[in-house]
Structures are given as C-alpha cells and as structure tokens.
mmCIF file of C-alpha atoms in Angstrom:
data_model
loop_
_atom_site.group_PDB
_atom_site.id
_atom_site.type_symbol
_atom_site.label_atom_id
_atom_site.label_comp_id
_atom_site.label_asym_id
_atom_site.label_seq_id
_atom_site.Cartn_x
_atom_site.Cartn_y
_atom_site.Cartn_z
ATOM 1 C CA LYS A 1 64.977 34.387 -64.055
ATOM 2 C CA GLU A 2 62.856 32.447 -66.541
ATOM 3 C CA ASN A 3 59.256 33.552 -66.911
ATOM 4 C CA LYS A 4 57.161 30.444 -66.123
ATOM 5 C CA ARG A 5 54.132 31.879 -67.980
ATOM 6 C CA ILE A 6 56.043 31.617 -71.263
ATOM 7 C CA ARG A 7 56.256 27.851 -71.341
ATOM 8 C CA PHE A 8 55.821 27.231 -75.032
ATOM 9 C CA SER A 9 57.631 28.478 -78.072
ATOM 10 C CA SER A 10 57.193 28.195 -81.798
ATOM 11 C CA ALA A 11 60.075 25.690 -81.685
ATOM 12 C CA ASN A 12 57.886 23.302 -79.661
ATOM 13 C CA VAL A 13 55.072 23.592 -82.207
ATOM 14 C CA GLU A 14 57.497 23.119 -85.107
ATOM 15 C CA GLU A 15 58.955 19.996 -83.471
ATOM 16 C CA GLU A 16 55.475 18.584 -82.848
ATOM 17 C CA ILE A 17 54.412 19.130 -86.467
ATOM 18 C CA LYS A 18 57.719 17.922 -87.935
ATOM 19 C CA THR A 19 58.007 14.714 -85.913
ATOM 20 C CA ASP A 20 54.298 13.816 -85.702
ATOM 21 C CA ASP A 21 54.900 11.054 -88.229
ATOM 22 C CA LYS A 22 51.940 8.818 -87.362
ATOM 23 C CA LYS A 23 48.984 10.992 -88.295
ATOM 24 C CA VAL A 24 45.568 9.950 -87.044
ATOM 25 C CA ASN A 25 42.463 10.761 -89.028
ATOM 26 C CA ALA A 26 40.385 12.209 -86.194
ATOM 27 C CA ASN A 27 37.221 12.067 -88.317
ATOM 28 C CA GLU A 28 37.719 8.319 -88.863
ATOM 29 C CA VAL A 29 38.163 7.782 -85.130
ATOM 30 C CA ALA A 30 35.124 9.950 -84.439
ATOM 31 C CA SER A 31 32.943 7.917 -86.800
ATOM 32 C CA ARG A 32 34.139 4.678 -85.218
ATOM 33 C CA PHE A 33 33.284 5.860 -81.716
ATOM 34 C CA ASN A 34 30.392 8.142 -82.571
ATOM 35 C CA SER A 35 27.818 5.417 -83.075
ATOM 36 C CA SER A 36 25.326 3.488 -81.035
ATOM 37 C CA LYS A 37 27.254 0.344 -82.009
ATOM 38 C CA VAL A 38 30.069 0.992 -79.524
ATOM 39 C CA ASN A 39 29.963 -1.619 -76.816
ATOM 40 C CA ASN A 40 31.593 -0.557 -73.567
ATOM 41 C CA ASN A 41 32.657 -4.167 -73.060
ATOM 42 C CA SER A 42 34.587 -4.281 -76.346
ATOM 43 C CA VAL A 43 37.050 -1.603 -75.211
ATOM 44 C CA SER A 44 39.322 -2.144 -72.228
ATOM 45 C CA ALA A 45 38.519 0.788 -69.958
ATOM 46 C CA SER A 46 39.356 1.826 -66.446
ATOM 47 C CA LYS A 47 36.706 1.031 -63.851
ATOM 48 C CA ASN A 48 33.808 3.514 -63.606
ATOM 49 C CA ILE A 49 34.411 4.900 -67.111
ATOM 50 C CA GLU A 50 31.663 4.586 -69.693
ATOM 51 C CA VAL A 51 33.536 4.538 -72.991
ATOM 52 C CA GLN A 52 30.774 6.019 -75.148
ATOM 53 C CA LYS A 53 29.955 8.745 -72.653
ATOM 54 C CA MET A 54 33.606 9.821 -72.405
ATOM 55 C CA MET A 55 34.114 9.611 -76.180
ATOM 56 C CA ASP A 56 31.022 11.745 -76.787
ATOM 57 C CA VAL A 57 32.541 14.464 -74.579
ATOM 58 C CA ILE A 58 35.950 14.123 -76.256
ATOM 59 C CA LEU A 59 34.375 14.343 -79.704
ATOM 60 C CA SER A 60 32.385 17.430 -78.713
ATOM 61 C CA TYR A 61 35.699 19.244 -78.132
ATOM 62 C CA LEU A 62 37.493 18.109 -81.335
ATOM 63 C CA GLY A 63 38.771 21.131 -83.226
ATOM 64 C CA THR A 64 38.719 23.469 -80.221
ATOM 65 C CA PRO A 65 41.743 25.767 -80.618
ATOM 66 C CA TYR A 66 44.651 25.583 -78.194
ATOM 67 C CA LYS A 67 44.932 28.499 -75.781
ATOM 68 C CA PHE A 68 47.307 28.408 -72.814
ATOM 69 C CA GLY A 69 45.175 28.994 -69.711
ATOM 70 C CA GLY A 70 41.953 28.712 -71.739
ATOM 71 C CA GLU A 71 39.054 26.722 -70.326
ATOM 72 C CA SER A 72 36.287 26.906 -72.932
ATOM 73 C CA LYS A 73 35.406 25.806 -76.461
ATOM 74 C CA SER A 74 36.761 29.110 -77.739
ATOM 75 C CA GLY A 75 40.220 27.933 -76.617
ATOM 76 C CA MET A 76 41.680 25.615 -74.011
ATOM 77 C CA ASP A 77 44.904 24.013 -72.901
ATOM 78 C CA CYS A 78 45.616 20.346 -72.263
ATOM 79 C CA SER A 79 44.817 20.210 -68.555
ATOM 80 C CA ALA A 80 41.564 22.140 -69.002
ATOM 81 C CA PHE A 81 40.597 19.586 -71.672
ATOM 82 C CA THR A 82 41.254 16.551 -69.457
ATOM 83 C CA LYS A 83 39.564 18.270 -66.506
ATOM 84 C CA GLU A 84 36.420 19.010 -68.533
ATOM 85 C CA VAL A 85 36.243 15.553 -70.126
ATOM 86 C CA PHE A 86 36.415 13.835 -66.744
ATOM 87 C CA LEU A 87 33.977 16.227 -65.115
ATOM 88 C CA GLN A 88 31.389 15.918 -67.886
ATOM 89 C CA SER A 89 31.692 12.165 -68.445
ATOM 90 C CA THR A 90 32.379 10.771 -64.964
ATOM 91 C CA ASN A 91 31.669 13.654 -62.591
ATOM 92 C CA TYR A 92 35.283 13.276 -61.377
ATOM 93 C CA LYS A 93 36.897 16.606 -60.488
ATOM 94 C CA LEU A 94 40.501 16.673 -61.644
ATOM 95 C CA PRO A 95 42.785 19.487 -60.497
ATOM 96 C CA ARG A 96 43.221 22.301 -63.031
ATOM 97 C CA SER A 97 46.947 22.003 -63.821
ATOM 98 C CA THR A 98 49.007 19.236 -65.419
ATOM 99 C CA SER A 99 51.452 19.384 -62.499
ATOM 100 C CA GLU A 100 48.565 18.659 -60.090
ATOM 101 C CA GLN A 101 46.874 16.052 -62.315
ATOM 102 C CA ILE A 102 50.020 13.890 -62.323
ATOM 103 C CA LYS A 103 49.612 13.480 -58.557
ATOM 104 C CA VAL A 104 46.148 11.910 -58.867
ATOM 105 C CA GLY A 105 45.573 8.160 -59.088
ATOM 106 C CA GLU A 106 48.333 5.631 -59.422
ATOM 107 C CA THR A 107 51.135 5.124 -61.891
ATOM 108 C CA ILE A 108 50.637 2.310 -64.394
ATOM 109 C CA SER A 109 52.934 0.856 -67.029
ATOM 110 C CA GLN A 110 52.595 1.865 -70.642
ATOM 111 C CA GLN A 111 51.735 -1.759 -71.497
ATOM 112 C CA ASN A 112 48.789 -1.748 -69.074
ATOM 113 C CA MET A 113 47.149 1.478 -70.236
ATOM 114 C CA LYS A 114 43.376 1.369 -70.687
ATOM 115 C CA PHE A 115 40.801 3.719 -72.139
ATOM 116 C CA GLY A 116 40.473 6.733 -69.840
ATOM 117 C CA ASP A 117 43.968 6.655 -68.359
ATOM 118 C CA LEU A 118 45.818 9.967 -68.205
ATOM 119 C CA ILE A 119 49.119 10.090 -70.066
ATOM 120 C CA PHE A 120 51.796 12.687 -69.394
ATOM 121 C CA PHE A 121 54.586 14.146 -71.475
ATOM 122 C CA ASN A 122 57.612 16.396 -71.050
ATOM 123 C CA THR A 123 57.437 18.651 -74.097
ATOM 124 C CA THR A 124 59.171 21.723 -72.656
ATOM 125 C CA GLY A 125 61.909 20.466 -70.366
ATOM 126 C CA VAL A 126 59.539 20.716 -67.396
ATOM 127 C CA ASN A 127 57.884 17.453 -66.369
ATOM 128 C CA PRO A 128 54.973 17.183 -66.744
ATOM 129 C CA SER A 129 54.140 19.812 -69.319
ATOM 130 C CA HIS A 130 51.428 18.027 -71.313
ATOM 131 C CA VAL A 131 48.559 15.628 -70.559
ATOM 132 C CA GLY A 132 46.112 13.617 -72.649
ATOM 133 C CA ILE A 133 43.579 10.793 -72.309
ATOM 134 C CA PHE A 134 44.413 7.335 -73.672
ATOM 135 C CA ILE A 135 41.563 6.014 -75.856
ATOM 136 C CA GLY A 136 43.006 2.674 -76.962
ATOM 137 C CA ASP A 137 44.570 1.443 -80.208
ATOM 138 C CA ASN A 138 47.701 3.477 -79.348
ATOM 139 C CA MET A 139 45.747 6.732 -79.602
ATOM 140 C CA PHE A 140 45.045 9.545 -77.186
ATOM 141 C CA ALA A 141 42.927 12.696 -77.111
ATOM 142 C CA HIS A 142 44.491 15.979 -76.040
ATOM 143 C CA ALA A 143 44.670 19.720 -76.603
ATOM 144 C CA SER A 144 47.761 20.068 -78.763
ATOM 145 C CA GLN A 145 49.598 23.353 -79.229
ATOM 146 C CA ALA A 146 49.871 22.709 -82.944
ATOM 147 C CA TYR A 147 46.459 21.199 -83.691
ATOM 148 C CA GLY A 148 44.084 22.195 -80.874
ATOM 149 C CA VAL A 149 41.909 19.418 -79.444
ATOM 150 C CA THR A 150 42.719 16.391 -81.528
ATOM 151 C CA ILE A 151 43.439 12.681 -81.473
ATOM 152 C CA SER A 152 47.053 11.630 -81.924
ATOM 153 C CA SER A 153 48.984 8.403 -82.228
ATOM 154 C CA PHE A 154 51.002 7.283 -79.261
ATOM 155 C CA GLU A 155 53.323 5.752 -81.882
ATOM 156 C CA SER A 156 54.321 9.161 -83.252
ATOM 157 C CA SER A 157 58.053 9.809 -82.824
ATOM 158 C CA TYR A 158 57.242 13.092 -81.081
ATOM 159 C CA TYR A 159 54.989 11.585 -78.439
ATOM 160 C CA LYS A 160 57.119 8.460 -77.918
ATOM 161 C CA LYS A 161 60.126 10.704 -77.288
ATOM 162 C CA HIS A 162 58.311 12.925 -74.783
ATOM 163 C CA PHE A 163 56.155 10.378 -72.887
ATOM 164 C CA THR A 164 56.917 10.221 -69.161
ATOM 165 C CA GLU A 165 54.085 8.535 -67.274
ATOM 166 C CA ALA A 166 50.573 7.065 -67.330
ATOM 167 C CA ARG A 167 48.151 7.243 -64.411
ATOM 168 C CA ARG A 168 44.871 5.523 -63.624
ATOM 169 C CA LEU A 169 42.270 7.358 -61.591
ATOM 170 C CA ALA A 170 40.024 4.430 -60.754
ATOM 171 C CA ASN A 171 41.236 1.344 -58.960
ATOM 172 C CA ASP A 172 40.658 -1.756 -61.070
#
C-alpha cells in the first residue's frame, strides 16, 4: 500500500527544474507590482480582490522555502501559501488542502482566468497535487517544491503539461 504522506520525490523536482523552460524573474515582477503606481483597474481581477493588497501578501512570502505540511515563513507547501494569501488579503478562509481547495468556487476556462484565480496541477499522478494563484500575464505565484515560494510562467512546458483546472472564488 502506497504511503500517501510521501507524495513527492526528487524525480518530481528534477522534472520541474529541467522542463521549467520559461523562467520568470521574480524580482522584476515584484518591482512591477510593488509600487504605488499599480492601478487595480489596470489588471483584470476577480471580484472582491484588491490586486495590490494581494500582491503585497504574495511578495511578502517570496523566497519562503518549500516544506510539505509547513504553514509558516520558515517553510510552507502550496496549499498553505494560497490559504494564507487569501486570508491575509481578502479575509477569505480557504480549506487547508489542495484537494479541498479545488472544491471551492466555480470552474473557469484557462482563457478566462483573472488575477486571483486558483490554478491546479497534477504533478504527482494524483489530481490535484499542486495549487497556485494566477497573477496575470501568464504568470502565477505558488510554493514550488524546487524553488519555494516563487512566481512561474504558465507557459513553461512543465506547468502546461500538468495544468488541470482553474477556479474562481468570487462570482463576477
């Protein structure tokens, strides 16, 4: 019987690093969003999401190491990251696990994703096994096994291959 606690392997990390062919400079993204010049109206966001407020929370976690089951800045996993970002920026209480978060809100098409939508991936053979937050310009924020809390390109071969679903929490 497979041990469900051992969900990740070094092979998953190696695949992520090897096929993450559309690198995002997280510092560049941070400087673009981390300014008083950001206009919430210039970014297409889900209803009830203040872009700058959410980005400030996301940016405060950049560089946090990945730790399966972790829930703090000393180490956290993907669902703890999305849970904390939503709680701190919108006061919305997401469930703790990725498998519970995928049940919240409504499914939307990839073409209709907006800032603040949750995006889900199957990176382990179990769907869903990874979650992130879409931030526009084909980028998303997440707690990656390989890189910790980072910003990645949705256009990366790795993430394109493993994407399964996008969900919107607020009704627009």
